[in-house]
Amino acid sequence: MISVTEALQIILNHAPRASVVTLPLELAVGRILREPVSADRDFPPFDRVTMDGIAFTWQPTPRRLRVEGRQLAGAPQGQLQDRANGCLEVMTGTVLPQNADTVVRYEDVTLQEEAESVWADVQVWPERAGQNVHRQGSDRSQHDVLLEPGVRLSPAEIAVAATVGKAEVQVSHMPRVALIATGDELVEVTQAPAPHQIRQSNSHALQAALHQEGIGAERYHLRDDYDALKTQLRALLEAHDLLILSGGVSKGTSDFVPDVLADLGVQRHFHRLAQRPGQPIWFGTTASGKVVFALPGNPVSTFFCFYRYVRPWLYRHLGVDFPTEYAQLTVEVSFKPALTYLLPVRVNSSPNGVLLAVPLAGQGSGDLANLSQCDGFLELPPDQDTFPAGASFPFFRFRRL
Amino acid sequence: MISVTEALQIILNHAPRASVVTLPLELAVGRILREPVSADRDFPPFDRVTMDGIAFTWQPTPRRLRVEGRQLAGAPQGQLQDRANGCLEVMTGTVLPQNADTVVRYEDVTLQEEAESVWADVQVWPERAGQNVHRQGSDRSQHDVLLEPGVRLSPAEIAVAATVGKAEVQVSHMPRVALIATGDELVEVTQAPAPHQIRQSNSHALQAALHQEGIGAERYHLRDDYDALKTQLRALLEAHDLLILSGGVSKGTSDFVPDVLADLGVQRHFHRLAQRPGQPIWFGTTASGKVVFALPGNPVSTFFCFYRYVRPWLYRHLGVDFPTEYAQLTVEVSFKPALTYLLPVRVNSSPNGVLLAVPLAGQGSGDLANLSQCDGFLELPPDQDTFPAGASFPFFRFRRL
């Protein structure tokens, strides 16, 4: 049985880079950028006024200034006529007028009408030129790369792309994913289960988790029948890039999934990992680059395996680093088997900036209802029995901030 | 000028609870639950086998057991005939057969065929009854509330809802939101701006940010013309629950927004806050319960004000607590004005579980490109000048984990 670390290495080595698709900017938030985005002109593109007030040519001696006029937002650059004693009213975001080099905000100016002119008395005379002016190109220069390929487009990057005129962006293509629940004991959500039956929940959870990654995936339910499984999985493999199965991978007599996948030419890279929960996880790929995760059917196992293995695979495939988080145990935890232990926890950010992880008492991998108290899990290494309070471990979050 | 704390109090006091809408479970991830979800039967609904192996009636003395047959997943509960010396093969997830109380996994059993019977030699005889059986109702009892109203539906809650047969759930209705950019200097993303013009970016950023909250919002661009603004804002107020404007709220001569809103009967609750960036923020409501945020037009101000004010308003409106995060400054920061300072930072989770915040050198509220280096901002209180390395402050994240 291989370790969690080895398994991850294998998984990430079988995550070829996604192809590229061009999307309208409106649909691109959350996607992974696949082209550099550069400044089409300087940032800011002109000497930009940063306060509403008056603009003039600075001189060391304070003086009264005559208001020559007003430059509105959206108007071309104005021109100050009298560099010695004139000023122009300007607004935040406008182009600094020609011949002006300094702005004083209205709060520091008294305007008075006298003899058909308006005069500005500056209460707080600036110590030098350049006040309240954001100089052209001081943030970025034309042709500077503003966004590198591989960044996930947050609302901030959307704003940057908009401002340089990228109405469309090249991003990673999302894989076509099929979610496949196996098990004759499963019925639909809308059905009333007989005493020995249970409703499907894993494929719903996976569908929701993929939805949060921006992927729409279809759900399928296949029966525990070798031939039917083979026919249906062959068709699903053809139509999708990624298959995520749940159930049918442990040692039960109806656990046909590994054999059927082998039969269909899916190369197994591993089956069973030294971890709890989720030991029977199976991973394979086809010669044509299709990827198959067959996850154990216990709800908690399916869930944790998705976040520990499938999501990192997805990130690598899309071309973005998986962000590592760590959290501190609040109480000692003991776990004796020589397995990696995925410990369900609730986390909270303490006022000193530490992410605290409170272990959840649970009933093991079948305790689905427990997940609703849970924010994610800590990964506790296999070479320790005791994990003291205050120690930190990698934390895998499934509840979005 | 009121403080950030006072402003938030006012905002949260004007966030009436959203109405309720019924959604199919497939569309409900990320939404706020508005009804309790209860167990329709016990969890688990039967004594559930947790390992593939054999089931039998435990006795203190180890003995050889004859395999009577096999109980498959999805089959009704079987019955063990010979309580003294019989066993049944069972699979993970199946109902424990009648008369059985204990399961030993295949790994601890040797099966041998002898005289037309199959015999099980148990290598590791359990110390007591009940092994590998997940007792009916041991997680939750029928009618227990599994999900409380007010929870945000993560994939875990979707699984819980599915398993109790909630094909539809009652969740908070999302507000109808209009995003309104003002300013004659603005042109569309697809246009080539003249030297004094800039492309719209704020409404794109806000649209993306709302998309991440599950809200589709329309973008509008209004000119700096009092009468046109009034006509258009009146129509937008009628058609939406929430208006988010950017620009037109500072002291410039074309900053008509506050006057137009007053003219339309929107009651102002505050205008200008003791903060940087984003001082000129305006907030008001109508008698009919419409809400208007008019944010300053500088890109960083718009952005930070959305995450500091609009998002908490939205959470309160939808009926979920806003999660507070804290992060530790890595270097000393100095900020003299008696204003709350929203400091742009990049964060990383250190291996000891501390969220570290690295301040970003920026050019102030106009430096849009800087946002792409930024994960969020720290809120530094107004009553301090110096913020030492190692001190922690509330952190507002806009880059999703």
XYZ file of C-alpha atoms in Angstrom, chain A residues 198-335:
138
model
C -30.271 4.693 1.119
C -30.577 7.750 -1.049
C -27.728 8.919 -3.226
C -25.745 11.690 -1.641
C -22.140 11.346 -2.810
C -22.752 12.374 -6.372
C -24.748 15.369 -5.127
C -21.895 16.417 -2.872
C -19.383 16.033 -5.708
C -21.606 17.929 -8.093
C -21.836 20.798 -5.601
C -18.088 20.732 -4.978
C -17.355 20.889 -8.703
C -19.935 23.633 -9.136
C -17.897 25.676 -6.666
C -14.886 25.122 -8.921
C -16.895 26.415 -11.860
C -17.536 22.978 -13.380
C -20.926 21.632 -14.315
C -20.913 17.839 -14.045
C -23.584 15.262 -14.791
C -24.561 12.592 -12.268
C -25.046 8.939 -13.150
C -26.094 5.932 -11.110
C -24.858 2.535 -12.274
C -25.920 -0.847 -10.915
C -23.553 -3.453 -9.499
C -23.576 -5.545 -12.667
C -20.297 -6.310 -14.395
C -21.513 -6.178 -17.988
C -23.753 -3.158 -17.521
C -20.956 -1.324 -15.722
C -18.565 -2.091 -18.544
C -20.907 -0.881 -21.289
C -21.846 2.281 -19.463
C -18.378 3.169 -18.248
C -17.007 2.712 -21.779
C -19.524 5.250 -23.065
C -18.882 7.668 -20.200
C -15.114 7.436 -20.721
C -15.548 8.359 -24.347
C -17.654 11.404 -23.598
C -15.684 12.846 -20.671
C -12.180 13.838 -19.629
C -12.536 12.895 -15.992
C -14.600 10.179 -14.337
C -15.191 10.299 -10.598
C -16.797 7.137 -9.269
C -17.922 6.463 -5.757
C -18.358 2.983 -4.398
C -17.460 -0.428 -5.719
C -13.732 -0.307 -4.994
C -13.328 -2.192 -1.736
C -13.142 -5.960 -1.238
C -16.823 -6.747 -1.443
C -18.082 -9.391 -3.802
C -19.957 -6.782 -5.883
C -17.007 -4.405 -6.055
C -16.506 -4.764 -9.774
C -15.179 -1.300 -10.497
C -11.422 -2.036 -10.532
C -11.867 -5.099 -12.741
C -14.208 -3.353 -15.137
C -11.846 -0.407 -15.454
C -8.920 -2.729 -16.128
C -11.056 -4.516 -18.681
C -11.706 -1.195 -20.415
C -7.983 -0.495 -20.655
C -7.755 2.049 -17.881
C -4.274 1.689 -16.432
C -4.311 1.456 -12.659
C -1.701 3.651 -10.944
C -2.708 2.690 -7.445
C -5.449 1.001 -5.491
C -5.580 1.427 -1.727
C -3.657 4.021 0.218
C -2.229 4.026 3.721
C -4.836 6.467 4.975
C -8.058 6.647 6.950
C -10.710 7.281 5.866
C -10.643 6.442 2.189
C -8.213 3.525 2.112
C -9.687 1.770 -0.980
C -9.252 4.744 -3.369
C -8.336 3.738 -6.943
C -6.666 5.939 -9.572
C -5.999 5.284 -13.236
C -5.621 6.820 -16.680
C -6.183 5.746 -20.256
C -3.723 5.882 -23.134
C -5.755 8.732 -24.601
C -5.360 10.809 -21.454
C -8.679 10.204 -19.689
C -8.452 10.198 -15.921
C -10.434 8.042 -13.495
C -10.740 8.446 -9.753
C -12.727 5.629 -8.152
C -13.442 6.749 -4.606
C -14.679 4.615 -1.723
C -18.429 4.835 -1.287
C -18.575 5.862 2.347
C -19.798 9.461 2.316
C -16.965 10.891 4.400
C -14.388 8.917 2.394
C -15.745 10.139 -0.920
C -15.816 13.667 0.380
C -12.322 13.748 1.859
C -10.800 11.947 -1.134
C -12.286 14.543 -3.455
C -10.671 17.400 -1.551
C -7.376 15.612 -0.916
C -6.835 14.109 -4.381
C -9.274 15.209 -7.047
C -9.093 18.923 -6.321
C -5.268 19.051 -6.377
C -5.377 17.083 -9.640
C -7.826 19.653 -11.012
C -5.670 22.599 -9.953
C -2.585 21.071 -11.564
C -4.555 20.290 -14.706
C -5.868 23.855 -14.922
C -2.411 25.258 -14.249
C -2.594 26.889 -10.836
C -0.811 26.092 -7.600
C -2.838 24.474 -4.893
C -2.706 26.799 -1.895
C -1.423 25.115 1.255
C -3.034 26.066 4.527
C -2.026 25.038 8.018
C -4.036 24.942 11.222
C -3.190 24.371 14.885
C -4.755 21.568 16.879
C -6.576 22.837 19.970
C -6.493 19.493 21.809
C -4.302 16.431 21.720
C -5.343 13.741 19.276
C -4.253 10.148 19.355
C -4.276 7.819 16.356
